[in-house]
C-alpha cells in the first residue's frame, strides 16, 4: 500500500527501514504489534513521528503506554454469550449464569465451554457438572504455574478429552500446533514432515479430506481456528494448556516437541536461500523460532535443533539480518559443543558460520578469530593437507584480506592453493581456479 521501491529488497532491514521512514512523513497511521514481550522488543520499530500504536501483551509493565486490561465480561454478557453460542433459550439463563460464574466470566473459557457443549450436545447444567468434576481433579495434581487461568485449564481438559475420543488424529493435530507459533500454521509444514509425526495424523496430513475432518473436529471443540491461505491458528493460552497437559509422565511433551522440530527441519528450505525460497522461509520463521525455544525447554535431543538453528542463521544472513543470524549460529555452536565436544568437525562449521556473519557485519577481527578457531579444529580433525583444511585456510585468508593484512592473506591463499593442487591434480579444478582468483584479487 505504501508503494515503496524497497518492497522487494533482499535485505529485510532495508525493507523495515523504508517503511518506518515512510511513516515519519505521514501524520496519521496505526501499527498493531501482537503478543509482544517487553518494551525493548518494540523499540527498534518506533518511528519517532506522530502515529498510533496498539500493543497486545501479557506483560503488565508498560511504562510508556496507556494500558487497557482485557477484563472478564460482565456476568450478563457472559451468560448471554453462553445462551447464544449453545442455542439454549432464555429459560436456561439461571444455569448459564452459574456456569459463567465458575468460568470466571473469561471469554476464552466461555468459548471453549460453548464449543464443547455444541459438539457433545450437552445441556448447560450437565456440562457444569462435568466442569466442576474436572476442576476438582486438576486441583489434586502437583502444583504448577502454567500461566493461564484455572478455568481455561478445566475447559481445555474437558474439550480435549472428548476430542480424543472422537478423533485421535484431531487431538494429535492440536498437540502438534501447541509447539508452533499461534498464527499462520501451514498444513504444508505437517505434510512435509509427515514421516516424523505419529499415526493416524501422519496419514491424515497427506490426505486433504482426512486432514479437513481432523481440522473440523478440533474447531468444533474450540481448540483450533482456520485462517487465511489455508492456515490454522490456536489461542496462545490454549497452546499453553496443551503443553501443560502433555508435560505429564503419560503425555510426553518432549516427544511431541521432537516430532514437530523434525517436521519443521524437513519443511524449512535448507539448501536454497535464493529469493525463490524466501516466501516459504518467511512463513516458517515464527514457527521455527517457537519450536526451537520449546525444544530447549523440554530438553529435546540437540541434533535436529542445531540443524534448524543453522538453517535459520543461513536464511537470516541472506536477508542481511546479521544480529539475528549471529545469535542463531552462536546458539547452535553452544549446543553442538555441549553435545559433541569442543573439537568436533561440526564445531568448525559453526565457527565458520559465525565468522561469515562477522565478516558481513564488517567486523574483520571477529571474523578472523572465528576462522582461526575453525582452522585449528579442522587441522586436528582432517590433517594439515586435507581439502577441508584448505577451505578453512581460504576463509581465514579472506578475513585477513578484509582486515588489510595482505601478506597474511597471500600466505593463506598460497597454502590453500598448494593443498588443492596436490589433492585434485588438476589446474582447471574449481577450487584451484578459486584460489588463483583470490591471489589475483590481492593485487587488484
CSV table of C-alpha atoms in Angstrom, one decimal:
chain,number,residue,atom,x,y,z
A,1,UNK,CA,0.0,0.0,0.0
A,2,UNK,CA,2.9,2.4,0.6
A,3,UNK,CA,4.2,1.7,-2.9
A,4,UNK,CA,7.8,1.7,-1.7
A,5,UNK,CA,10.6,0.7,-4.2
A,6,UNK,CA,12.3,-1.3,-1.4
A,7,UNK,CA,9.4,-3.7,-1.1
A,8,UNK,CA,11.3,-6.4,-2.9
A,9,UNK,CA,14.7,-5.7,-1.5
A,10,UNK,CA,16.7,-8.8,-0.4
A,11,UNK,CA,17.8,-7.2,2.9
A,12,UNK,CA,15.0,-7.3,5.4
A,13,UNK,CA,16.4,-4.4,7.4
A,14,UNK,CA,16.2,-2.2,4.3
A,15,UNK,CA,12.5,-3.0,3.9
A,16,UNK,CA,11.8,-2.2,7.6
A,17,UNK,CA,13.8,1.0,7.5
A,18,UNK,CA,11.9,2.1,4.3
A,19,UNK,CA,8.5,1.5,5.9
A,20,UNK,CA,9.5,3.4,9.1
A,21,UNK,CA,10.9,6.3,7.1
A,22,UNK,CA,7.7,6.5,5.1
A,23,UNK,CA,5.7,6.6,8.3
A,24,UNK,CA,7.8,9.5,9.6
A,25,UNK,CA,6.5,11.6,6.7
A,26,UNK,CA,2.8,10.8,7.5
A,27,UNK,CA,0.7,12.3,10.3
A,28,UNK,CA,-1.9,9.5,10.6
A,29,UNK,CA,-1.0,5.8,10.8
A,30,UNK,CA,-1.7,2.8,13.0
A,31,UNK,CA,0.7,0.0,13.7
A,32,UNK,CA,-0.5,-3.1,15.6
A,33,UNK,CA,2.0,-5.3,17.5
A,34,UNK,CA,0.5,-8.5,18.7
A,35,UNK,CA,1.8,-10.7,21.6
A,36,UNK,CA,4.8,-8.5,22.4
A,37,UNK,CA,7.1,-9.1,25.4
A,38,UNK,CA,8.8,-6.1,26.9
A,39,UNK,CA,9.2,-2.5,25.6
A,40,UNK,CA,12.7,-3.4,24.4
A,41,UNK,CA,11.1,-5.8,21.8
A,42,UNK,CA,9.2,-2.9,20.4
A,43,UNK,CA,11.9,-0.2,20.5
A,44,UNK,CA,13.5,-1.0,17.1
A,45,UNK,CA,10.2,-0.3,15.3
A,46,UNK,CA,9.4,3.1,16.8
A,47,UNK,CA,9.5,5.9,14.3
A,48,UNK,CA,9.5,9.0,16.5
A,49,UNK,CA,6.7,10.5,14.4
A,50,UNK,CA,3.0,11.2,15.0
A,51,UNK,CA,1.0,8.0,14.8
A,52,UNK,CA,-0.8,5.4,16.9
A,53,UNK,CA,0.3,2.0,18.3
A,54,UNK,CA,-1.8,-0.8,19.6
A,55,UNK,CA,0.3,-3.4,21.5
A,56,UNK,CA,-1.1,-6.7,22.9
A,57,UNK,CA,1.0,-8.2,25.7
A,58,UNK,CA,0.8,-10.5,28.7
A,59,UNK,CA,3.4,-8.4,30.4
A,60,UNK,CA,1.9,-5.9,32.8
A,61,UNK,CA,4.6,-3.2,33.0
A,62,UNK,CA,4.4,-0.9,30.0
A,63,UNK,CA,5.6,2.5,31.4
A,64,UNK,CA,5.2,4.4,28.2
A,65,UNK,CA,1.7,3.0,27.3
A,66,UNK,CA,-1.8,3.8,28.3
A,67,UNK,CA,-2.8,0.2,29.4
A,68,UNK,CA,-6.2,-1.1,28.9
A,69,UNK,CA,-6.5,-4.5,30.6
A,70,UNK,CA,-8.7,-7.2,29.0
A,71,UNK,CA,-11.2,-7.7,31.7
A,72,UNK,CA,-13.6,-10.6,32.2
A,73,UNK,CA,-17.0,-10.0,30.7
A,74,UNK,CA,-19.9,-8.6,32.8
A,75,UNK,CA,-22.0,-11.5,34.2
A,76,UNK,CA,-25.0,-10.7,32.0
A,77,UNK,CA,-22.8,-10.6,28.9
A,78,UNK,CA,-21.1,-13.9,29.7
A,79,UNK,CA,-24.4,-15.6,30.4
A,80,UNK,CA,-25.9,-14.2,27.1
A,81,UNK,CA,-22.9,-15.4,25.2
A,82,UNK,CA,-23.4,-19.0,26.5
A,83,UNK,CA,-27.0,-19.0,25.6
A,84,UNK,CA,-26.4,-17.6,22.1
A,85,UNK,CA,-23.5,-20.0,21.4
A,86,UNK,CA,-25.2,-23.1,22.6
A,87,UNK,CA,-28.6,-22.3,21.2
A,88,UNK,CA,-30.4,-22.5,24.6
A,89,UNK,CA,-33.4,-20.5,25.3
A,90,UNK,CA,-33.9,-17.8,27.9
A,91,UNK,CA,-35.3,-20.5,30.2
A,92,UNK,CA,-31.7,-21.7,30.8
A,93,UNK,CA,-30.5,-18.2,31.9
A,94,UNK,CA,-30.0,-19.3,35.5
A,95,UNK,CA,-27.9,-22.2,34.5
A,96,UNK,CA,-25.9,-20.0,32.1
A,97,UNK,CA,-25.2,-17.5,34.9
A,98,UNK,CA,-24.0,-20.3,37.3
A,99,UNK,CA,-21.6,-21.8,34.7
A,100,UNK,CA,-20.4,-18.4,33.6
A,101,UNK,CA,-19.5,-17.5,37.2
A,102,UNK,CA,-17.5,-20.7,37.6
A,103,UNK,CA,-15.7,-19.9,34.4
A,104,UNK,CA,-14.7,-16.6,35.9
A,105,UNK,CA,-16.5,-14.8,33.0
A,106,UNK,CA,-13.4,-15.3,30.9
A,107,UNK,CA,-14.0,-15.1,27.2
A,108,UNK,CA,-11.7,-18.0,26.2
A,109,UNK,CA,-13.1,-20.3,28.8
A,110,UNK,CA,-16.6,-19.4,27.8
A,111,UNK,CA,-15.9,-20.0,24.2
A,112,UNK,CA,-14.3,-23.4,24.8
A,113,UNK,CA,-17.1,-24.5,27.1
A,114,UNK,CA,-19.7,-23.4,24.5
A,115,UNK,CA,-17.9,-25.3,21.7
A,116,UNK,CA,-17.7,-28.4,23.8
A,117,UNK,CA,-21.4,-28.3,24.6
A,118,UNK,CA,-22.3,-27.9,21.0
A,119,UNK,CA,-20.1,-30.7,19.9
A,120,UNK,CA,-21.4,-33.1,22.5
A,121,UNK,CA,-24.9,-31.8,22.6
A,122,UNK,CA,-24.7,-31.3,26.3
A,123,UNK,CA,-27.1,-29.1,28.3
A,124,UNK,CA,-25.7,-26.2,30.4
A,125,UNK,CA,-26.4,-28.0,33.7
A,126,UNK,CA,-24.8,-31.2,32.5
A,127,UNK,CA,-21.6,-29.5,31.3
A,128,UNK,CA,-21.4,-27.6,34.5
A,129,UNK,CA,-21.3,-30.8,36.5
A,130,UNK,CA,-18.5,-32.2,34.3
A,131,UNK,CA,-16.6,-28.9,34.6
A,132,UNK,CA,-16.7,-28.9,38.4
A,133,UNK,CA,-15.5,-32.6,38.5
A,134,UNK,CA,-12.7,-31.8,36.1
A,135,UNK,CA,-11.7,-28.8,38.2
A,136,UNK,CA,-11.5,-30.9,41.3
A,137,UNK,CA,-9.3,-33.4,39.5
A,138,UNK,CA,-6.9,-30.7,38.4
A,139,UNK,CA,-6.6,-29.4,41.9
A,140,UNK,CA,-5.4,-32.9,43.0
A,141,UNK,CA,-2.4,-32.7,40.6
A,142,UNK,CA,1.0,-31.5,41.5
A,143,UNK,CA,1.2,-27.7,42.0
A,144,UNK,CA,2.0,-25.9,38.7
A,145,UNK,CA,2.4,-22.4,37.5
A,146,UNK,CA,1.1,-22.8,33.9
A,147,UNK,CA,0.5,-19.1,33.3
A,148,UNK,CA,-3.2,-19.3,32.4
A,149,UNK,CA,-6.4,-19.3,34.5
A,150,UNK,CA,-7.7,-22.4,36.1
A,151,UNK,CA,-11.0,-22.1,34.3
A,152,UNK,CA,-9.1,-22.3,31.0
A,153,UNK,CA,-7.3,-25.4,32.1
A,154,UNK,CA,-10.5,-27.2,33.1
A,155,UNK,CA,-12.5,-26.2,29.9
A,156,UNK,CA,-9.5,-27.3,27.8
A,157,UNK,CA,-9.2,-30.7,29.6
A,158,UNK,CA,-12.9,-31.4,29.1
A,159,UNK,CA,-12.7,-30.4,25.4
A,160,UNK,CA,-9.5,-32.3,24.7
A,161,UNK,CA,-10.8,-35.5,26.4
A,162,UNK,CA,-13.9,-35.6,24.3
A,163,UNK,CA,-12.0,-34.7,21.1
A,164,UNK,CA,-9.5,-37.5,21.7
A,165,UNK,CA,-12.4,-40.0,21.9
A,166,UNK,CA,-14.0,-38.6,18.8
A,167,UNK,CA,-10.8,-38.2,16.6
A,168,UNK,CA,-7.3,-39.3,17.6
A,169,UNK,CA,-5.9,-37.5,14.5
A,170,UNK,CA,-7.6,-34.3,15.6
A,171,UNK,CA,-6.2,-34.5,19.1
A,172,UNK,CA,-2.8,-35.1,17.7
A,173,UNK,CA,-3.2,-32.1,15.4
A,174,UNK,CA,-3.9,-30.0,18.4
A,175,UNK,CA,-0.9,-31.4,20.2
A,176,UNK,CA,1.3,-30.6,17.2
A,177,UNK,CA,0.1,-27.0,16.9
A,178,UNK,CA,0.9,-26.3,20.5
A,179,UNK,CA,4.7,-26.3,19.7
A,180,UNK,CA,4.4,-23.7,16.9
A,181,UNK,CA,3.6,-20.0,16.7
A,182,UNK,CA,-0.1,-19.2,17.4
A,183,UNK,CA,-0.9,-17.8,14.0
A,184,UNK,CA,-0.4,-18.8,10.3
A,185,UNK,CA,0.3,-22.5,10.9
A,186,UNK,CA,0.5,-24.0,7.3
A,187,UNK,CA,-0.7,-27.5,6.7
A,188,UNK,CA,2.3,-27.9,4.3
A,189,UNK,CA,4.6,-28.0,7.3
A,190,UNK,CA,3.0,-31.1,8.7
A,191,UNK,CA,2.7,-32.7,5.3
A,192,UNK,CA,6.4,-32.2,4.5
A,193,UNK,CA,7.4,-33.8,7.9
A,194,UNK,CA,4.7,-36.5,7.9
A,195,UNK,CA,7.2,-39.2,8.4
A,196,UNK,CA,8.1,-37.7,11.8
A,197,UNK,CA,4.5,-37.4,13.0
A,198,UNK,CA,2.7,-40.3,14.8
A,199,UNK,CA,-0.2,-42.1,13.2
A,200,UNK,CA,-3.1,-41.5,12.5
A,201,UNK,CA,-2.2,-37.8,12.0
A,202,UNK,CA,0.8,-38.8,9.7
A,203,UNK,CA,-1.7,-40.3,7.2
A,204,UNK,CA,-4.3,-37.6,7.7
A,205,UNK,CA,-2.0,-34.7,6.8
A,206,UNK,CA,-1.3,-36.3,3.4
A,207,UNK,CA,-5.0,-36.8,2.6
A,208,UNK,CA,-6.8,-33.5,2.1
A,209,UNK,CA,-10.2,-34.9,3.1
A,210,UNK,CA,-8.9,-36.6,6.2
A,211,UNK,CA,-7.0,-33.5,7.2
A,212,UNK,CA,-10.1,-31.4,6.8
A,213,UNK,CA,-12.0,-33.8,9.0
A,214,UNK,CA,-9.4,-33.5,11.7
A,215,UNK,CA,-9.4,-29.7,11.5
A,216,UNK,CA,-13.2,-29.6,11.6
A,217,UNK,CA,-13.3,-31.8,14.7
A,218,UNK,CA,-10.7,-29.6,16.5
A,219,UNK,CA,-12.7,-26.5,15.5
A,220,UNK,CA,-15.9,-27.9,16.9
A,221,UNK,CA,-14.3,-28.1,20.3
A,222,UNK,CA,-12.9,-24.6,20.1
A,223,UNK,CA,-9.3,-25.7,20.1
A,224,UNK,CA,-8.3,-24.6,16.6
A,225,UNK,CA,-9.3,-21.9,14.2
A,226,UNK,CA,-8.8,-21.6,10.5
A,227,UNK,CA,-7.1,-18.6,9.0
A,228,UNK,CA,-6.2,-17.1,5.6
A,229,UNK,CA,-4.4,-19.1,2.9
A,230,UNK,CA,-5.5,-22.5,4.4
A,231,UNK,CA,-3.6,-21.9,7.7
A,232,UNK,CA,-4.5,-22.8,11.2
A,233,UNK,CA,-4.3,-20.8,14.4
A,234,UNK,CA,-4.5,-21.6,18.1
A,235,UNK,CA,-5.0,-19.2,21.1
A,236,UNK,CA,-1.7,-18.8,23.0
A,237,UNK,CA,-3.4,-19.8,26.3
A,238,UNK,CA,-4.8,-22.9,24.7
A,239,UNK,CA,-1.4,-23.7,23.4
A,240,UNK,CA,0.0,-23.3,27.0
A,241,UNK,CA,-2.8,-25.6,28.3
A,242,UNK,CA,-1.9,-28.3,25.7
A,243,UNK,CA,1.8,-28.2,26.6
A,244,UNK,CA,1.0,-28.3,30.3
A,245,UNK,CA,-1.4,-31.3,29.6
A,246,UNK,CA,1.4,-33.1,27.7
A,247,UNK,CA,4.0,-32.3,30.3
A,248,UNK,CA,2.9,-35.3,32.4
A,249,UNK,CA,4.6,-38.7,32.6
A,250,UNK,CA,1.9,-40.0,30.3
A,251,UNK,CA,1.8,-37.0,27.9
A,252,UNK,CA,5.5,-36.9,26.8
A,253,UNK,CA,5.7,-33.3,25.8
A,254,UNK,CA,9.4,-33.7,24.8
A,255,UNK,CA,8.5,-36.4,22.3
A,256,UNK,CA,5.8,-34.3,20.7
A,257,UNK,CA,8.2,-31.3,20.5
A,258,UNK,CA,10.8,-33.6,18.9
A,259,UNK,CA,8.3,-34.7,16.2
A,260,UNK,CA,7.4,-31.1,15.3
A,261,UNK,CA,11.0,-30.0,15.4
A,262,UNK,CA,11.9,-32.7,12.9
A,263,UNK,CA,8.9,-31.7,10.7
A,264,UNK,CA,10.0,-28.0,10.6
A,265,UNK,CA,13.5,-29.2,9.8
A,266,UNK,CA,12.2,-31.0,6.7
A,267,UNK,CA,9.9,-28.1,5.7
A,268,UNK,CA,12.4,-25.3,6.1
A,269,UNK,CA,14.3,-24.7,2.8
A,270,UNK,CA,17.7,-25.9,4.0
A,271,UNK,CA,19.6,-25.9,0.7
A,272,UNK,CA,18.2,-23.0,-1.2
A,273,UNK,CA,18.4,-19.5,0.2
A,274,UNK,CA,17.7,-17.7,-3.1
A,275,UNK,CA,14.9,-15.3,-3.2
A,276,UNK,CA,12.7,-18.1,-4.6
A,277,UNK,CA,12.9,-19.8,-1.2
A,278,UNK,CA,12.1,-16.7,0.9
A,279,UNK,CA,8.3,-16.9,0.9
A,280,UNK,CA,8.5,-20.4,2.4
A,281,UNK,CA,11.1,-19.4,4.9
A,282,UNK,CA,9.2,-16.2,5.9
A,283,UNK,CA,6.1,-18.3,6.6
A,284,UNK,CA,8.0,-20.8,8.7
A,285,UNK,CA,10.3,-18.3,10.5
A,286,UNK,CA,8.0,-17.8,13.6
A,287,UNK,CA,7.3,-21.5,13.8
A,288,UNK,CA,10.9,-22.4,13.6
A,289,UNK,CA,11.7,-19.8,16.4
A,290,UNK,CA,8.9,-21.2,18.6
A,291,UNK,CA,9.8,-24.9,18.3
A,292,UNK,CA,13.5,-24.1,18.9
A,293,UNK,CA,12.5,-22.4,22.2
A,294,UNK,CA,10.3,-25.3,23.2
A,295,UNK,CA,12.9,-27.9,22.2
A,296,UNK,CA,15.4,-26.3,24.6
A,297,UNK,CA,12.7,-26.0,27.4
A,298,UNK,CA,11.7,-29.7,27.1
A,299,UNK,CA,15.4,-30.8,26.6
A,300,UNK,CA,14.8,-32.4,23.2
A,301,UNK,CA,18.0,-34.1,21.7
A,302,UNK,CA,20.0,-31.4,20.1
A,303,UNK,CA,20.9,-32.9,16.7
A,304,UNK,CA,17.8,-31.6,14.8
A,305,UNK,CA,17.8,-28.5,16.9
A,306,UNK,CA,21.3,-27.4,15.8
A,307,UNK,CA,20.4,-28.2,12.2
A,308,UNK,CA,17.4,-25.9,12.3
A,309,UNK,CA,19.3,-23.2,14.1
A,310,UNK,CA,22.0,-23.3,11.3
A,311,UNK,CA,19.3,-23.2,8.6
A,312,UNK,CA,17.7,-20.3,10.4
A,313,UNK,CA,21.0,-18.5,10.6
A,314,UNK,CA,21.8,-19.0,6.9
A,315,UNK,CA,18.4,-17.6,5.9
A,316,UNK,CA,18.7,-14.6,8.2
A,317,UNK,CA,22.2,-13.9,6.9
A,318,UNK,CA,20.9,-14.0,3.3
A,319,UNK,CA,18.3,-11.4,4.3
A,320,UNK,CA,21.1,-9.3,6.0
A,321,UNK,CA,19.6,-9.7,9.4
A,322,UNK,CA,23.0,-10.1,10.8
A,323,UNK,CA,22.5,-9.8,14.6
A,324,UNK,CA,19.7,-12.4,14.5
A,325,UNK,CA,21.8,-14.7,12.2
A,326,UNK,CA,24.8,-14.4,14.6
A,327,UNK,CA,22.6,-15.3,17.6
A,328,UNK,CA,21.3,-18.4,15.8
A,329,UNK,CA,24.8,-19.6,14.8
A,330,UNK,CA,26.2,-18.9,18.3
A,331,UNK,CA,23.2,-20.8,19.8
A,332,UNK,CA,24.0,-23.8,17.5
A,333,UNK,CA,27.7,-23.6,18.4
A,334,UNK,CA,26.9,-23.8,22.2
A,335,UNK,CA,24.6,-26.7,21.7
A,336,UNK,CA,26.9,-28.6,19.4
A,337,UNK,CA,29.8,-28.1,21.8
A,338,UNK,CA,27.8,-29.4,24.7
A,339,UNK,CA,26.7,-32.5,22.6
A,340,UNK,CA,29.9,-33.2,20.6
A,341,UNK,CA,32.8,-31.6,22.5
A,342,UNK,CA,34.8,-28.6,21.5
A,343,UNK,CA,37.0,-30.3,18.9
A,344,UNK,CA,34.4,-32.0,16.7
A,345,UNK,CA,34.4,-31.0,13.0
A,346,UNK,CA,30.8,-29.7,13.3
A,347,UNK,CA,32.1,-27.1,15.7
A,348,UNK,CA,34.4,-25.8,13.0
A,349,UNK,CA,31.3,-25.4,10.7
A,350,UNK,CA,29.6,-23.5,13.4
A,351,UNK,CA,32.7,-21.3,13.9
A,352,UNK,CA,32.9,-20.6,10.1
A,353,UNK,CA,29.2,-19.6,10.1
A,354,UNK,CA,29.8,-17.2,13.0
A,355,UNK,CA,32.9,-15.9,11.2
A,356,UNK,CA,30.9,-15.3,8.0
A,357,UNK,CA,28.4,-13.1,9.8
A,358,UNK,CA,31.2,-11.1,11.5
A,359,UNK,CA,32.7,-10.6,8.0
A,360,UNK,CA,29.3,-9.5,6.6
A,361,UNK,CA,29.0,-7.0,9.5
A,362,UNK,CA,32.4,-5.6,8.8
A,363,UNK,CA,33.9,-7.0,11.9
A,364,UNK,CA,37.2,-8.3,10.5
A,365,UNK,CA,38.9,-9.1,13.9
A,366,UNK,CA,35.8,-11.0,15.0
A,367,UNK,CA,35.8,-12.9,11.7
A,368,UNK,CA,39.5,-13.7,11.9
A,369,UNK,CA,39.2,-15.1,15.4
A,370,UNK,CA,36.3,-17.4,14.4
A,371,UNK,CA,38.1,-18.6,11.3
A,372,UNK,CA,41.3,-19.3,13.2
A,373,UNK,CA,39.3,-21.4,15.8
A,374,UNK,CA,37.7,-23.3,12.9
A,375,UNK,CA,41.1,-23.9,11.2
A,376,UNK,CA,42.6,-25.3,14.4
A,377,UNK,CA,39.8,-27.8,14.7
A,378,UNK,CA,39.9,-28.8,11.0
A,379,UNK,CA,43.7,-29.3,11.1
A,380,UNK,CA,43.4,-31.6,14.1
A,381,UNK,CA,40.4,-33.5,12.6
A,382,UNK,CA,41.5,-33.8,9.0
A,383,UNK,CA,45.2,-33.2,8.9
A,384,UNK,CA,47.1,-30.2,7.5
A,385,UNK,CA,46.9,-31.3,3.8
A,386,UNK,CA,43.2,-32.1,3.6
A,387,UNK,CA,40.9,-30.1,1.3
A,388,UNK,CA,38.6,-29.4,4.3
A,389,UNK,CA,41.5,-27.8,6.0
A,390,UNK,CA,42.3,-25.8,2.8
A,391,UNK,CA,38.8,-24.5,2.7
A,392,UNK,CA,39.2,-23.2,6.3
A,393,UNK,CA,42.6,-21.7,5.4
A,394,UNK,CA,40.9,-19.9,2.4
A,395,UNK,CA,38.2,-18.4,4.7
A,396,UNK,CA,40.8,-17.2,7.1
A,397,UNK,CA,42.7,-15.6,4.2
A,398,UNK,CA,39.6,-13.7,3.2
A,399,UNK,CA,39.2,-12.4,6.7
A,400,UNK,CA,42.9,-11.3,6.7
A,401,UNK,CA,42.4,-9.6,3.4
A,402,UNK,CA,39.3,-7.7,4.8
A,403,UNK,CA,41.4,-6.6,7.7
A,404,UNK,CA,44.1,-5.2,5.4
A,405,UNK,CA,46.7,-7.9,6.2
A,406,UNK,CA,47.8,-8.5,2.6
A,407,UNK,CA,50.9,-10.6,3.4
A,408,UNK,CA,48.9,-12.8,5.8
A,409,UNK,CA,46.1,-13.3,3.2
A,410,UNK,CA,48.7,-14.1,0.5
A,411,UNK,CA,50.3,-16.7,2.6
A,412,UNK,CA,46.9,-18.3,3.4
A,413,UNK,CA,45.8,-18.3,-0.2
A,414,UNK,CA,49.1,-19.8,-1.4
A,415,UNK,CA,48.9,-22.6,1.3
A,416,UNK,CA,45.4,-23.4,0.3
A,417,UNK,CA,46.3,-23.4,-3.4
A,418,UNK,CA,49.1,-25.9,-2.8
A,419,UNK,CA,46.8,-28.3,-0.9
A,420,UNK,CA,44.1,-28.1,-3.6
A,421,UNK,CA,46.7,-28.7,-6.3
A,422,UNK,CA,48.0,-31.8,-4.5
A,423,UNK,CA,44.6,-33.1,-3.7
A,424,UNK,CA,43.0,-32.7,-7.1
A,425,UNK,CA,45.9,-32.6,-9.5
A,426,UNK,CA,44.0,-30.5,-12.0
A,427,UNK,CA,44.7,-26.9,-12.7
A,428,UNK,CA,41.2,-26.5,-14.0
A,429,UNK,CA,39.6,-27.7,-10.8
A,430,UNK,CA,37.1,-25.1,-9.4
A,431,UNK,CA,38.9,-25.0,-6.1
A,432,UNK,CA,42.2,-24.4,-7.8
A,433,UNK,CA,40.8,-21.7,-10.0
A,434,UNK,CA,39.1,-20.0,-7.0
A,435,UNK,CA,42.4,-19.8,-5.1
A,436,UNK,CA,44.2,-18.3,-8.2
A,437,UNK,CA,41.4,-15.7,-8.4
A,438,UNK,CA,41.8,-14.9,-4.7
A,439,UNK,CA,45.5,-14.3,-5.2
A,440,UNK,CA,44.9,-12.0,-8.2
A,441,UNK,CA,42.4,-10.0,-6.0
A,442,UNK,CA,45.2,-9.1,-3.7
A,443,UNK,CA,46.9,-7.1,-6.4
A,444,UNK,CA,43.8,-5.6,-7.9
